[in-house]
Short mmCIF file of C-alpha atoms in Angstrom, two decimals:
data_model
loop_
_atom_site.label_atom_id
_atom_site.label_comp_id
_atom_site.label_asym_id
_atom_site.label_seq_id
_atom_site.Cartn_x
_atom_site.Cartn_y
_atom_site.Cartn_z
CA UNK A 1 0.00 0.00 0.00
CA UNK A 2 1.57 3.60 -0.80
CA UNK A 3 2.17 6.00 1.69
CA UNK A 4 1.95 9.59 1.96
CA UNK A 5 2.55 12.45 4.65
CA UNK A 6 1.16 15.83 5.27
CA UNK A 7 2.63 18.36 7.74
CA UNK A 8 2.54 21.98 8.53
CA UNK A 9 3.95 24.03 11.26
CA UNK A 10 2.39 27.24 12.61
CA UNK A 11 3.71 29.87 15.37
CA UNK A 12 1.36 29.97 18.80
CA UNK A 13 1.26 32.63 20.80
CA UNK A 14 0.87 30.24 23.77
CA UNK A 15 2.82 28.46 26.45
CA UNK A 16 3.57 24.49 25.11
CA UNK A 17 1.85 22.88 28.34
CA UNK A 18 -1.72 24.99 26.81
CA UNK A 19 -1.00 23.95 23.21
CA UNK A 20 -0.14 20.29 24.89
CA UNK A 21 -3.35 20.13 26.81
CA UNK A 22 -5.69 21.31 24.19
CA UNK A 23 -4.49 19.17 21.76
CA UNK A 24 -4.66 15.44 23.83
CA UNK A 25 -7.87 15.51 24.86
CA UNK A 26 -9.55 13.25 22.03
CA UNK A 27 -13.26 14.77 22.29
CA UNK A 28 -11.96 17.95 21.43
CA UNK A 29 -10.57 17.11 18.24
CA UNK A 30 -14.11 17.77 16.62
CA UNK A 31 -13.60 21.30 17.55
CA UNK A 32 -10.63 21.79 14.85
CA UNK A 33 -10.56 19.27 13.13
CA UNK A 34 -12.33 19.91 9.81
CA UNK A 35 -15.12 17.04 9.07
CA UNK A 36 -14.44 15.14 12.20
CA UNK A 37 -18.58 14.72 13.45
CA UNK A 38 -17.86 12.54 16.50
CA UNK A 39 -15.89 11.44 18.81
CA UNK A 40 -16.71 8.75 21.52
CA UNK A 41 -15.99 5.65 24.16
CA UNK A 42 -12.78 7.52 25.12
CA UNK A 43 -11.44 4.75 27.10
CA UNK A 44 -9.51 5.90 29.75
CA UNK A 45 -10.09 9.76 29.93
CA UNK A 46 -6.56 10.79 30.30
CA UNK A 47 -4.29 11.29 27.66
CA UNK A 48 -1.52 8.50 28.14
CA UNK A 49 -0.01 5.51 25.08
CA UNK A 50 -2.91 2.87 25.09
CA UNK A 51 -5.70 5.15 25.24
CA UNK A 52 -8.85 4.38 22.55
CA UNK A 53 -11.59 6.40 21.29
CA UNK A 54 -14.16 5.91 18.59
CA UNK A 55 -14.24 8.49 15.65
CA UNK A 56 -16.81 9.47 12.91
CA UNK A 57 -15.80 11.69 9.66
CA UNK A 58 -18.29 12.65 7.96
CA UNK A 59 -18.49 14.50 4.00
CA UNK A 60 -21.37 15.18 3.02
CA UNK A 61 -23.16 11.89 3.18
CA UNK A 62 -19.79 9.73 3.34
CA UNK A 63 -19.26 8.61 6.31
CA UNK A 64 -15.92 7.32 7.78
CA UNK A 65 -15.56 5.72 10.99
CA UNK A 66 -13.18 3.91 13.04
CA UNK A 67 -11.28 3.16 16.08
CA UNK A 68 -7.77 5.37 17.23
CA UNK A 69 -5.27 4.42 19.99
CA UNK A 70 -2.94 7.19 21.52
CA UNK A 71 0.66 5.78 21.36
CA UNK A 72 2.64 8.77 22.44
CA UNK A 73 2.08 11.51 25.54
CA UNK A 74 5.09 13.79 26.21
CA UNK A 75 3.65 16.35 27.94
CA UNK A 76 4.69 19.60 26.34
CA UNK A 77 6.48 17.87 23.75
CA UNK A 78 5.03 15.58 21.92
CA UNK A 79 1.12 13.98 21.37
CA UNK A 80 0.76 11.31 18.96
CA UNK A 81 -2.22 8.57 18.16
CA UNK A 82 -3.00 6.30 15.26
CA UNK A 83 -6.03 5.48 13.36
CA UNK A 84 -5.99 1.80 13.62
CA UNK A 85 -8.80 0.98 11.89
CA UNK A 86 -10.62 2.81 8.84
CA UNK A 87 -8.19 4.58 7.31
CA UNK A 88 -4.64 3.69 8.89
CA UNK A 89 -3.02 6.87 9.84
CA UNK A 90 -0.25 8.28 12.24
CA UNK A 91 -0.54 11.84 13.41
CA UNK A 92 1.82 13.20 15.60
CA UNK A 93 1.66 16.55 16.91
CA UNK A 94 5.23 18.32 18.09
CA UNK A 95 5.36 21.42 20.43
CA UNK A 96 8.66 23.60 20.51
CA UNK A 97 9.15 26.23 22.65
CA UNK A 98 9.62 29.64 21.04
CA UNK A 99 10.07 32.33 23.71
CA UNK A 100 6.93 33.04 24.97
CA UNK A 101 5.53 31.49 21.71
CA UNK A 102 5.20 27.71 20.44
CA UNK A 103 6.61 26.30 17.09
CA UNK A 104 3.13 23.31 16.46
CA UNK A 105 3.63 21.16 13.83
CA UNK A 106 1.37 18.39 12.63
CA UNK A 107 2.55 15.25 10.80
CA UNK A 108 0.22 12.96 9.52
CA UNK A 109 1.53 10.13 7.89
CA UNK A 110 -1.18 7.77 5.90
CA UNK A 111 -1.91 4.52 3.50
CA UNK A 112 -2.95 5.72 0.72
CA UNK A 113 -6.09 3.76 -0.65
CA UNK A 114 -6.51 2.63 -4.08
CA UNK A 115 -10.08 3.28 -3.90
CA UNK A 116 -9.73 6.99 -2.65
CA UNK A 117 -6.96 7.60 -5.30
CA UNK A 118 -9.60 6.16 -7.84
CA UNK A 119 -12.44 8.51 -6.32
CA UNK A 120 -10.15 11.59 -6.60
CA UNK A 121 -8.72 11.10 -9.55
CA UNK A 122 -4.95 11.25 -9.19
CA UNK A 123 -2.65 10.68 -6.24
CA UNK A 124 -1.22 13.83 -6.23
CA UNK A 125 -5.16 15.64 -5.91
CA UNK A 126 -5.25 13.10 -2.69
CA UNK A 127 -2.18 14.32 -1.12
CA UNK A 128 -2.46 18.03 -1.78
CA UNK A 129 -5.62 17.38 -0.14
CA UNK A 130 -4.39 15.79 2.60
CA UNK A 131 -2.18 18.75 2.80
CA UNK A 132 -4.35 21.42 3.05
CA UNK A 133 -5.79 19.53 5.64
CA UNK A 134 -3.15 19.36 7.83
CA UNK A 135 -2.80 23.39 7.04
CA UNK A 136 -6.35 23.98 7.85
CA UNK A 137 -6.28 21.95 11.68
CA UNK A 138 -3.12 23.71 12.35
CA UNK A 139 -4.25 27.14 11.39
CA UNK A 140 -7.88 26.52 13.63
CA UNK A 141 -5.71 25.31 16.47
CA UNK A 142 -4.12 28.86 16.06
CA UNK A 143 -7.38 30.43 16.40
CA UNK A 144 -8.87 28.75 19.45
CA UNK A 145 -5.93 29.19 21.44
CA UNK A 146 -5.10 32.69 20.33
CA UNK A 147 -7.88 34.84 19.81
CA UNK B 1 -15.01 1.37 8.07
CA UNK B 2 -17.00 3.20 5.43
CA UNK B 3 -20.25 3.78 5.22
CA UNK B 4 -21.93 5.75 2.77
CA UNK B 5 -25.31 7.11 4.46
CA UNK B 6 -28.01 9.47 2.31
CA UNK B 7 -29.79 10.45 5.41
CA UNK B 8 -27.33 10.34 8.26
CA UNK B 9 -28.94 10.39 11.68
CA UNK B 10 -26.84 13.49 12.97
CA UNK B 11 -29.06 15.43 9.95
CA UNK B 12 -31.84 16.52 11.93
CA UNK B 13 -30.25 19.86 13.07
CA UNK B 14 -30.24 22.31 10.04
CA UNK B 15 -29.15 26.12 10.03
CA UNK B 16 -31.68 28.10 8.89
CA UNK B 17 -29.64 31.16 8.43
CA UNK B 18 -26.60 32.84 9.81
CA UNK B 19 -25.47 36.64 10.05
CA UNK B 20 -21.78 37.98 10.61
CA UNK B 21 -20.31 40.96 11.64
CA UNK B 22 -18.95 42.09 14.71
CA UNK B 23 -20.67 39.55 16.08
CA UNK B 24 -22.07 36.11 14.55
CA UNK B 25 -25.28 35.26 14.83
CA UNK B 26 -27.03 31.82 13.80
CA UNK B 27 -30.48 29.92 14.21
CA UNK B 28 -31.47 26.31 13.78
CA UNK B 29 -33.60 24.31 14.35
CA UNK B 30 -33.91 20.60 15.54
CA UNK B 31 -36.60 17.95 14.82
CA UNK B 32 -36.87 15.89 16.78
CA UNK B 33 -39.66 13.45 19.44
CA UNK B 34 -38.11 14.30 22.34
CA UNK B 35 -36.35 17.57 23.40
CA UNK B 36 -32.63 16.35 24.55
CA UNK B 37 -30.71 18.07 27.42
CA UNK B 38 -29.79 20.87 25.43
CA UNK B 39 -28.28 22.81 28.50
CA UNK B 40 -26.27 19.95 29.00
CA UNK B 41 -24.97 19.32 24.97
CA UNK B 42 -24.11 22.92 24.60
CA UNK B 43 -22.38 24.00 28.45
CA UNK B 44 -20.29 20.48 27.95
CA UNK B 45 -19.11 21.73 24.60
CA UNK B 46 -18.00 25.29 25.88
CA UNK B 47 -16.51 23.59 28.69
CA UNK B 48 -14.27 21.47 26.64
CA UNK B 49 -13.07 24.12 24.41
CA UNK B 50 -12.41 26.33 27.57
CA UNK B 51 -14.99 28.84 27.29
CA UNK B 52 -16.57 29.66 30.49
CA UNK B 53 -20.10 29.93 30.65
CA UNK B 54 -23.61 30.21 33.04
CA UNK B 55 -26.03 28.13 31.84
CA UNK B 56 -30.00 29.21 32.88
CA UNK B 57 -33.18 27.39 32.43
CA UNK B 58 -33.85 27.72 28.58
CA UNK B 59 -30.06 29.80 27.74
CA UNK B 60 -26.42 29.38 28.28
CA UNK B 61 -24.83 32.87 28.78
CA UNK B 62 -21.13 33.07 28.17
CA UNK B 63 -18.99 34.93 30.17
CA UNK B 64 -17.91 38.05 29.90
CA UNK B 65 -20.31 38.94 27.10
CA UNK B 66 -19.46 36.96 24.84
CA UNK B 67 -22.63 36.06 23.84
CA UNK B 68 -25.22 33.10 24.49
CA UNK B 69 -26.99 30.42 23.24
CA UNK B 70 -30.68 30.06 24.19
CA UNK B 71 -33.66 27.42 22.94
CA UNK B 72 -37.27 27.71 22.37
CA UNK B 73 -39.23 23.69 21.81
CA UNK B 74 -42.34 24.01 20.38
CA UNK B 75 -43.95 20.70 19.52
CA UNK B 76 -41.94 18.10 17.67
CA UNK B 77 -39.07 21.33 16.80
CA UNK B 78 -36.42 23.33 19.00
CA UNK B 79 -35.54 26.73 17.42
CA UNK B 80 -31.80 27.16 18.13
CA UNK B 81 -30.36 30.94 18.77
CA UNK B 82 -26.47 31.56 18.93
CA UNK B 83 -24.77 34.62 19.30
CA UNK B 84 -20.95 34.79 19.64
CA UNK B 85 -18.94 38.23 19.88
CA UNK B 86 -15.65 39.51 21.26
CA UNK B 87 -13.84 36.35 19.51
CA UNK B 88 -12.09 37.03 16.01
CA UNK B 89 -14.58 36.07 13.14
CA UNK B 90 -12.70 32.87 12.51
CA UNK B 91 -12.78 31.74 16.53
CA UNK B 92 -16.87 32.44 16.29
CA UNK B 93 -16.73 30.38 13.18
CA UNK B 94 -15.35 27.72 14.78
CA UNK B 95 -17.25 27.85 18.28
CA UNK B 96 -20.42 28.04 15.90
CA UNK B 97 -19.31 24.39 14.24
CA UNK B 98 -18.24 22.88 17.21
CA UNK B 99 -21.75 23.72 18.55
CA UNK B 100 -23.48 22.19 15.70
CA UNK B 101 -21.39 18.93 15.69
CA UNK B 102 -22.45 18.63 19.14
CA UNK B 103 -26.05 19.29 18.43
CA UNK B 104 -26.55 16.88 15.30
CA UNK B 105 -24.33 14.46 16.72
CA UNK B 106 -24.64 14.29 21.08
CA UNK B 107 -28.75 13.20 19.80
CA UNK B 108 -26.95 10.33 18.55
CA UNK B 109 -25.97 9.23 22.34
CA UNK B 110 -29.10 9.93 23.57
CA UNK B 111 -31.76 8.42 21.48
#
């Protein structure tokens, strides 16, 4: 199965621990992440490597869902989970100290699925989507924890 | 998983219409049999995006004027009310969705 990877990096005029904290709590993923409907059975409630939750994408009608276990918590530092079913995906989110600021950047690495590459058209429309995904979540994390 | 659904269940929350400026404002409305906790859906969605807010019998007020949500059920239909100011226009934009998600899809839980 190909591969691909999406990442983008954004200043944050906010302390790590805030951009940390905001960031691992699964259920509020839905509030910046673009087409993510649901998330639920968050099993256990902290943040911490062996952590599940359910998740639901939805696009207009389409409707992805699947199951995602948190396999990194380094609190400032780093936050990372995987998709383990649906789509198989790694997304790991690093926080760098910048003065008073934060350096966030998101890297999502994914499988690349013949089907979707057949329903967009071209691999390269599916990863420049995937893209200016990553851009968008990065840029709303901005928002909500600057303005 | 995927699942391709014409009529997904979250789909019974629609905005009727929505007006920006300084501040946003939106209305929707729900149909639905039973008239869910709505205090509850909305005050645990501020809470987890770390805005702090009063919630009252039929409104949530957020603090420090930043606007409110409130909810009127008549029948088998809620009509939905949100006003958001003091954010930037893309932070309302965002409370506004993350609002709606929780609408359309914390019915899901319940029913």
């Amino acid at each position: 199965m190909p591969t691909g990877k999406a990442t983008h990096s954004a200043t944050i005029s906010a302390a790590p621990q805030k951009i940390y904290d905001f960031i691992s709590e699964a259920a509020r993923a839905t509030s910046f992440i673009p087409g993510l409907s649901r998330i639920h059975d968050v099993k256990p409630a902290s943040a911490q490597p062996g952590q599940t939750w359910e998740y639901e994408f939805d696009w207009f009608g389409l409707v992805v869902s699947g199951s995602s276990k948190c396999t990194r918590s380094d609190r400032p530092k780093v936050y990372e989970f995987q998709t383990i079913t649906g789509n198989p995906s790694t997304w790991t989110y690093k926080i760098e100290p910048q003065g008073a600021h934060a350096q966030l950047t998101l890297e999502v690495q994914y499988e690349i699925p013949k089907n979707a590459v057949a329903r967009f058209a071209s691999q390269p429309v599916f990863e420049k989507m995937n893209q200016d995904r990553a851009r968008e979540i990065v840029s709303n994390l901005k928002t909500m924890l600057e303005s | 998983m995927i699942r391709l659904r014409c009529l997904h269940p979250g789909r019974h929350v629609w905005r009727l219409w929505r007006r920006s400026g300084h501040a946003v404002e939106e209305t929707w409305i729900s149909l639905r049999r039973i008239p869910p906790d709505w205090q509850k859906i909305f005050s645990s969605t501020l809470d987890l995006i770390w805005l702090p807010n009063t919630p009252q019998p039929g409104y949530i007020q957020l603090n420090d004027q930043r606007g409110f949500i409130s909810w009127h059920e008549s029948g088998r239909m809620t009509r939905i009310t949100v006003r958001l100011e003091g954010f930037s226009a893309a932070k309302q934009s965002l409370i506004a969705t993350a609002l709606l998600k929780a609408a359309r899809f914390h019915l899901l839980e319940e029913e």
